[in-house]
Amino acid sequence: DGGITQSPKYLFRKEGQNVTLSCEQNLNHDAMYWYRQDPGQGLRLIYYSQIVNDFQKGDIAEGYSVSREKKESFPLTVTSAQKNPTAFYLCASRAPYSGNTIYFGEGSWLTVV
Amino acid sequence: AQSVTQLGSHVSVSEGALVLLRCNYSSSVPPYLFWYVQYPNQGLQLLLKYTSAATLVKGINGFEAEFKKSETSFHLTKPSAHMSDAAEYFCAVSDPPGGTSYGKLTFGQGTILTVHP
């Protein structure tokens, strides 16, 4: 089935460590996104990529990094510079010619211990 | 800059009652508007979207929303609530094609809907 796969679903990180969240899609979408969700704050855009080998910062990019070497993949690295990384992270992609319809993966929980 | 305000972080209804979730937006250009639903520990699922066609938009699971430009609103309704509707609902806005924010969604804070038997 086509879709967006995020892994791992749950991840624990020690303070000072970098971690990478995986996002893979087989929908042939050009645009991909990473959002962060905190209770009561909705979703906030971290990074987005409109095409392979290109990406832009969103509203809360500090302490995060991404790469877009393949159309199917858009991994997110949460670095030790991110002061409050515990959150639910959602990857998404946009269907072309769809009225800006964005589809989401199932999310990844990151907890700093 | 675009913004979305969802009035009421929690809404509680009885099964069979009308569901009304409120969303107001701010946008400098005619917006595209969306409602998403999220069940616990899952991603977001699109319920419906407004993209400048009919102002009354019908979505999945019996939900609909009406775009009212004069009120800058896009409230979500369902005539009769079901227990399975209990979830968190998000309203979102983006620019239309050609706009600087096209391709990016700005979300509201979310409204948790509780349905009582």
Short mmCIF file of C-alpha atoms in Angstrom, two decimals, chain B residues 44-113:
data_model
loop_
_atom_site.label_atom_id
_atom_site.label_comp_id
_atom_site.label_asym_id
_atom_site.label_seq_id
_atom_site.Cartn_x
_atom_site.Cartn_y
_atom_site.Cartn_z
CA LEU B 44 -3.61 13.36 11.08
CA GLN B 45 -6.34 12.35 8.62
CA LEU B 46 -7.93 14.85 6.26
CA LEU B 47 -11.66 15.37 6.91
CA LEU B 48 -12.37 18.02 4.32
CA LYS B 49 -10.93 21.05 2.55
CA TYR B 50 -12.05 24.33 1.00
CA THR B 51 -10.22 25.44 -2.12
CA SER B 52 -12.35 28.35 -3.39
CA ALA B 53 -15.11 26.29 -5.00
CA ALA B 54 -18.39 25.69 -3.15
CA THR B 55 -18.52 27.39 0.24
CA LEU B 56 -20.24 24.41 1.88
CA VAL B 57 -17.82 21.52 1.89
CA LYS B 58 -18.76 17.95 2.71
CA GLY B 59 -16.18 15.57 4.09
CA ILE B 60 -15.81 12.07 5.40
CA ASN B 61 -17.71 10.54 8.32
CA GLY B 62 -20.68 12.92 7.90
CA PHE B 63 -18.77 16.11 8.67
CA GLU B 64 -19.17 19.36 6.77
CA ALA B 65 -17.88 22.91 7.02
CA GLU B 66 -18.96 26.25 5.63
CA PHE B 67 -16.56 28.95 4.47
CA LYS B 68 -17.83 32.39 5.48
CA LYS B 69 -15.58 35.12 4.16
CA SER B 70 -17.40 37.92 5.97
CA GLU B 71 -16.87 36.20 9.30
CA THR B 72 -13.44 34.73 8.41
CA SER B 73 -14.75 31.44 9.71
CA PHE B 74 -14.68 27.79 8.71
CA HIS B 75 -16.64 25.96 11.41
CA LEU B 76 -16.93 22.16 11.36
CA THR B 77 -20.30 20.52 12.00
CA LYS B 78 -21.89 17.11 12.18
CA PRO B 79 -25.63 16.71 12.78
CA SER B 80 -25.39 13.69 15.06
CA ALA B 81 -22.33 12.74 17.09
CA HIS B 82 -21.14 9.18 17.34
CA MET B 83 -18.88 7.70 19.97
CA SER B 84 -16.27 7.06 17.27
CA ASP B 85 -16.04 10.84 16.62
CA ALA B 86 -14.14 11.33 19.87
CA ALA B 87 -10.73 12.64 18.81
CA GLU B 88 -8.75 15.85 18.41
CA TYR B 89 -9.61 18.11 15.50
CA PHE B 90 -7.34 20.61 13.81
CA CYS B 91 -8.19 23.49 11.52
CA ALA B 92 -5.46 24.65 9.12
CA VAL B 93 -4.91 27.37 6.52
CA SER B 94 -2.62 27.80 3.54
CA ASP B 95 -2.21 30.14 0.61
CA PRO B 96 -3.70 29.23 -2.76
CA PRO B 97 -1.34 28.30 -5.61
CA GLY B 98 1.08 31.12 -6.30
CA GLY B 99 0.95 32.43 -2.76
CA THR B 100 4.11 32.65 -0.71
CA SER B 101 2.85 30.12 1.81
CA TYR B 102 1.40 27.67 -0.68
CA GLY B 103 2.41 24.14 0.28
CA LYS B 104 2.66 24.95 3.97
CA LEU B 105 -0.13 24.56 6.47
CA THR B 106 -0.57 26.74 9.53
CA PHE B 107 -2.51 24.88 12.21
CA GLY B 108 -4.79 25.92 15.02
CA GLN B 109 -4.24 24.70 18.58
CA GLY B 110 -6.67 21.82 18.22
CA THR B 111 -10.01 20.97 19.83
CA ILE B 112 -10.52 17.75 21.74
CA LEU B 113 -14.01 16.37 21.17
#
